Short mmCIF file of C-alpha atoms in Angstrom, two decimals:
data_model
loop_
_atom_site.label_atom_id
_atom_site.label_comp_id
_atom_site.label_asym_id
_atom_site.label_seq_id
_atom_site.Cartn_x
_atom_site.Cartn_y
_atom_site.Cartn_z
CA UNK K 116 38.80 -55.23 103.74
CA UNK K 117 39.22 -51.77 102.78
CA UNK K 118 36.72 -49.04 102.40
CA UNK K 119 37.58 -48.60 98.75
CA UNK K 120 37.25 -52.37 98.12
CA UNK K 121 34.20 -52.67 100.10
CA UNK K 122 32.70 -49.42 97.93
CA UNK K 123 33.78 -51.87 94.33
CA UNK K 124 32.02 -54.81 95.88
CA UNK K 125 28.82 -52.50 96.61
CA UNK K 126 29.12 -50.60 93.06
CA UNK K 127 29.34 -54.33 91.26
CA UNK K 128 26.64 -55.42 93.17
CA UNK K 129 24.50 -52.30 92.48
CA UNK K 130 25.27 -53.30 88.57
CA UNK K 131 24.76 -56.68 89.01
CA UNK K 132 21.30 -56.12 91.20
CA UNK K 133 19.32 -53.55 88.72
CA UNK K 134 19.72 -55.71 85.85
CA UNK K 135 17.99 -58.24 87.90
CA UNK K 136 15.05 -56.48 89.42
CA UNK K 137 12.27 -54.94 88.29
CA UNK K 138 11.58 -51.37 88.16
CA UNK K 139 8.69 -50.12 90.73
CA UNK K 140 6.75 -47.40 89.98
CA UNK K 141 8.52 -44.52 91.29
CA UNK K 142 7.32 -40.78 93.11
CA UNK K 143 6.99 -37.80 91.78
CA UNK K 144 10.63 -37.44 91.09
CA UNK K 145 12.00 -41.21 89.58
CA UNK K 146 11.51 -44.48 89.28
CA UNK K 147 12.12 -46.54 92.43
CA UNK K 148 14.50 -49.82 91.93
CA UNK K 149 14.65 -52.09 94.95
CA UNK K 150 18.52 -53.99 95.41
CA UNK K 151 16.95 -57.08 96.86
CA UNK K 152 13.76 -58.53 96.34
CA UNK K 153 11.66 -58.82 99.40
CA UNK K 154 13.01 -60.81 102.58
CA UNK K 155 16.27 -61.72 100.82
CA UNK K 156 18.20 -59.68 103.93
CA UNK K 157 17.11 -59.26 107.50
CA UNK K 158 14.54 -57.07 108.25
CA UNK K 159 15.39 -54.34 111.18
CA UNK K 160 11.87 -55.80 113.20
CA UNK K 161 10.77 -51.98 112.70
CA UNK K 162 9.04 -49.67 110.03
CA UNK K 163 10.99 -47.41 107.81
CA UNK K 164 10.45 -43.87 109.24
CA UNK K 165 10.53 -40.25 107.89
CA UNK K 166 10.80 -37.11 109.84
CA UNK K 167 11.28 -33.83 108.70
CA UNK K 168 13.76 -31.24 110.80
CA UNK K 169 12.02 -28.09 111.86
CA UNK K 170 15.13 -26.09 111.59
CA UNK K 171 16.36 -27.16 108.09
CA UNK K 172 12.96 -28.73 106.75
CA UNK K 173 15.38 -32.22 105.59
CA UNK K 174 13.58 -35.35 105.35
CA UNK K 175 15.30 -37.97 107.37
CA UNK K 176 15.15 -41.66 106.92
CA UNK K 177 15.35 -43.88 109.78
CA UNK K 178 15.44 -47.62 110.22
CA UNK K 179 16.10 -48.42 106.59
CA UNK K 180 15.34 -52.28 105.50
CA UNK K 181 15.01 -52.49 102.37
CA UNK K 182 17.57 -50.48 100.20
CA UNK K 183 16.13 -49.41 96.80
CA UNK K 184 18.13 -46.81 93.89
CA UNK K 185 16.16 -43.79 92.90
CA UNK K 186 16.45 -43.25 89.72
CA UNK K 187 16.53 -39.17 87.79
CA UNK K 188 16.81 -39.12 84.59
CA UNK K 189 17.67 -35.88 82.78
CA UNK K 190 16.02 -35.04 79.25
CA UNK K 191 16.91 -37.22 76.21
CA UNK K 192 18.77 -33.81 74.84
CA UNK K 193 20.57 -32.91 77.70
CA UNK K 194 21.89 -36.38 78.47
CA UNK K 195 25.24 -36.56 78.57
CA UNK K 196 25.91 -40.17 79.46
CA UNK K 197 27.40 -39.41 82.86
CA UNK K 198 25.57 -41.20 85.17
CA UNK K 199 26.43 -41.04 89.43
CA UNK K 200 25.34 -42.94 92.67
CA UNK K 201 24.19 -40.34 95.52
CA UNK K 202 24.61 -41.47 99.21
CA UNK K 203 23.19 -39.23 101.38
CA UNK K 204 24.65 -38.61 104.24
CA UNK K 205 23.68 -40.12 107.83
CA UNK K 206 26.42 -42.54 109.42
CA UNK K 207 24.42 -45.33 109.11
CA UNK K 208 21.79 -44.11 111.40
CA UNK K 209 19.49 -41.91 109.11
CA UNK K 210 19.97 -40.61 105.86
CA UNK K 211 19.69 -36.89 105.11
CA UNK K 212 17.29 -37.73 101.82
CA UNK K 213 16.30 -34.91 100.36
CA UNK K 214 19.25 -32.35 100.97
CA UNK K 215 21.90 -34.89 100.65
CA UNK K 216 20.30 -36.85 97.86
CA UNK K 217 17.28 -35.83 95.80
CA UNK K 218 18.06 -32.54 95.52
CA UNK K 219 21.48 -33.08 94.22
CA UNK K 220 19.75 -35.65 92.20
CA UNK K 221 17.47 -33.09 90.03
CA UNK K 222 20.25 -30.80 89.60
CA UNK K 223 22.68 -33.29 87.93
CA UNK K 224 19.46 -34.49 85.88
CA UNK K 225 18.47 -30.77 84.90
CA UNK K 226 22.70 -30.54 83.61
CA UNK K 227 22.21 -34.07 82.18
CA UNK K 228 24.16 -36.16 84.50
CA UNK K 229 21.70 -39.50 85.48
CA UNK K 230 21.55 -39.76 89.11
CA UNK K 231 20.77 -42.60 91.20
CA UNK K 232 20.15 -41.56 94.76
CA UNK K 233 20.94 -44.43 97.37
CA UNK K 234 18.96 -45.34 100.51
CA UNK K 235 20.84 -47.65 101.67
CA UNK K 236 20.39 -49.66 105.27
CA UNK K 237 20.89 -48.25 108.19
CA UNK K 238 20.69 -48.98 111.84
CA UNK K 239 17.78 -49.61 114.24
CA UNK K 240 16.50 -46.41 115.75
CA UNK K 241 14.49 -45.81 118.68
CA UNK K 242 10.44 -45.00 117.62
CA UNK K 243 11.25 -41.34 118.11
CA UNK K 244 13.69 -40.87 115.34
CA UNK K 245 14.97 -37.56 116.04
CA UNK K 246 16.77 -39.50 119.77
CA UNK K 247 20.13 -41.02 118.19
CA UNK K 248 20.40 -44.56 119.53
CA UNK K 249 22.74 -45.15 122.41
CA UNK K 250 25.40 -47.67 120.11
CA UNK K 251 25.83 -44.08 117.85
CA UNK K 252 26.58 -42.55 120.41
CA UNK K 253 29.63 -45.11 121.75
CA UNK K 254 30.70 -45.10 118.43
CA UNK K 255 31.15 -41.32 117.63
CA UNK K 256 32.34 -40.85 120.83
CA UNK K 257 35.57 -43.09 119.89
CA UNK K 258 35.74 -41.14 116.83
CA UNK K 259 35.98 -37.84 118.49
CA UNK K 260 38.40 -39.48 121.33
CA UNK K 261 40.74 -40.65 117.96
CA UNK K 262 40.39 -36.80 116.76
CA UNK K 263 41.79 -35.60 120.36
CA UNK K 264 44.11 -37.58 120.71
CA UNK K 265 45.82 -37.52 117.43
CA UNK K 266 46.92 -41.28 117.36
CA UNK K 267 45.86 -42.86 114.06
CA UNK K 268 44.67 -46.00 115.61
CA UNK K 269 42.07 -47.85 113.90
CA UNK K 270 38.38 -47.36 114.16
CA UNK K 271 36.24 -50.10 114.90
CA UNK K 272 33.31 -51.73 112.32
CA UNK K 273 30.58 -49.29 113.06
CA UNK K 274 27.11 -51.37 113.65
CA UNK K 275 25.56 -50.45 110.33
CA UNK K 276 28.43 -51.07 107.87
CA UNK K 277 27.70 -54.34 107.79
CA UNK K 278 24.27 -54.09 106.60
CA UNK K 279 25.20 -51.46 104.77
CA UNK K 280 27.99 -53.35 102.26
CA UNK K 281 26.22 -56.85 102.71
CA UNK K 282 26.47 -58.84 99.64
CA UNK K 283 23.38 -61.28 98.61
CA UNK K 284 25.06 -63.14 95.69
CA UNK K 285 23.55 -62.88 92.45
CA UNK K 286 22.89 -66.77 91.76
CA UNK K 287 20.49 -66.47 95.04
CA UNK K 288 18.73 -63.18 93.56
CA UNK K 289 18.13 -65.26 90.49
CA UNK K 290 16.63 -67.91 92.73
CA UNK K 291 14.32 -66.15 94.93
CA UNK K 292 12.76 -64.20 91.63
#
């Protein structure tokens, strides 16, 4: 399956899952909307974990779970009824969350685009989240390889994509509410 059709599948489920969920009460900045309910998709067997870099002062996320949509609205008179999904960067590994995703978030709200800003799953990381775990580092390392060599060849599933684009059908979402 392609990237583009594996980006439709996630988009329709995205659609399909916030009309079925409810709505948690958000931070600061939105309203948080979970994509599954709880214990619908495997667990990573470790807690979701923040760290913020000294050097750039980004919050990371490691060891995502549970993906949820965060949700900024812009004000009823500046809406324009654009509305965009936000992945933050990361590689499946940790996502660069408030560079990368909230921030972009407020400023399409403050110019009236709706913004959803998507933590999606990612791999296991080691309890020290800043170490990159030692299957990233296979895998970019037959990225750059590809890059040197110049031969288009294929890259391989990386670990996360899987997790990342897995589908829970919506019949068993309406089940396990």
């Amino acid at each position: 399956m392609t990237c583009l059709a594996k980006a439709t599948k996630l988009a329709v489920a995205i659609t399909l899952l916030s009309a079925a969920v409810t709505v948690q009460a958000g931070t600061a900045a939105g309203e948080i909307i979970p994509l599954y309910p709880k214990g619908v998709v495997a667990a990573l067997g470790v807690p979701e974990t923040r760290d913020v870099l000294r050097e750039t002062g980004e919050t990371m996320i490691f060891n995502v779970s549970d993906p949820t949509l965060e949700l900024f609205r812009p004000e009823p008179a500046r809406a324009t009824g654009t509305a965009v999904i936000i992945a933050p960067g990361g590689g499946f590994v940790g996502l660069g969350y408030e560079a990368g995703g909230t921030a972009v978030a407020r400023q399409l709200a403050q110019r009236g685009v709706t913004a959803f800003v998507l933590k999606y799953r990612t791999i296991r990381s080691p309890a020290d989240a800043m170490h990159m775990p030692e299957l990233h580092m296979k895998e970019m390392e037959v990225i750059i390889a590809r890059a040197k060599s110049g031969v288009p060849e294929e890259v391989p599933v990386f670990a996360g994509e899987k997790h990342a684009v897995e589908a829970v059908s919506y019949t068993h979402l309406e089940e396990s509410a």
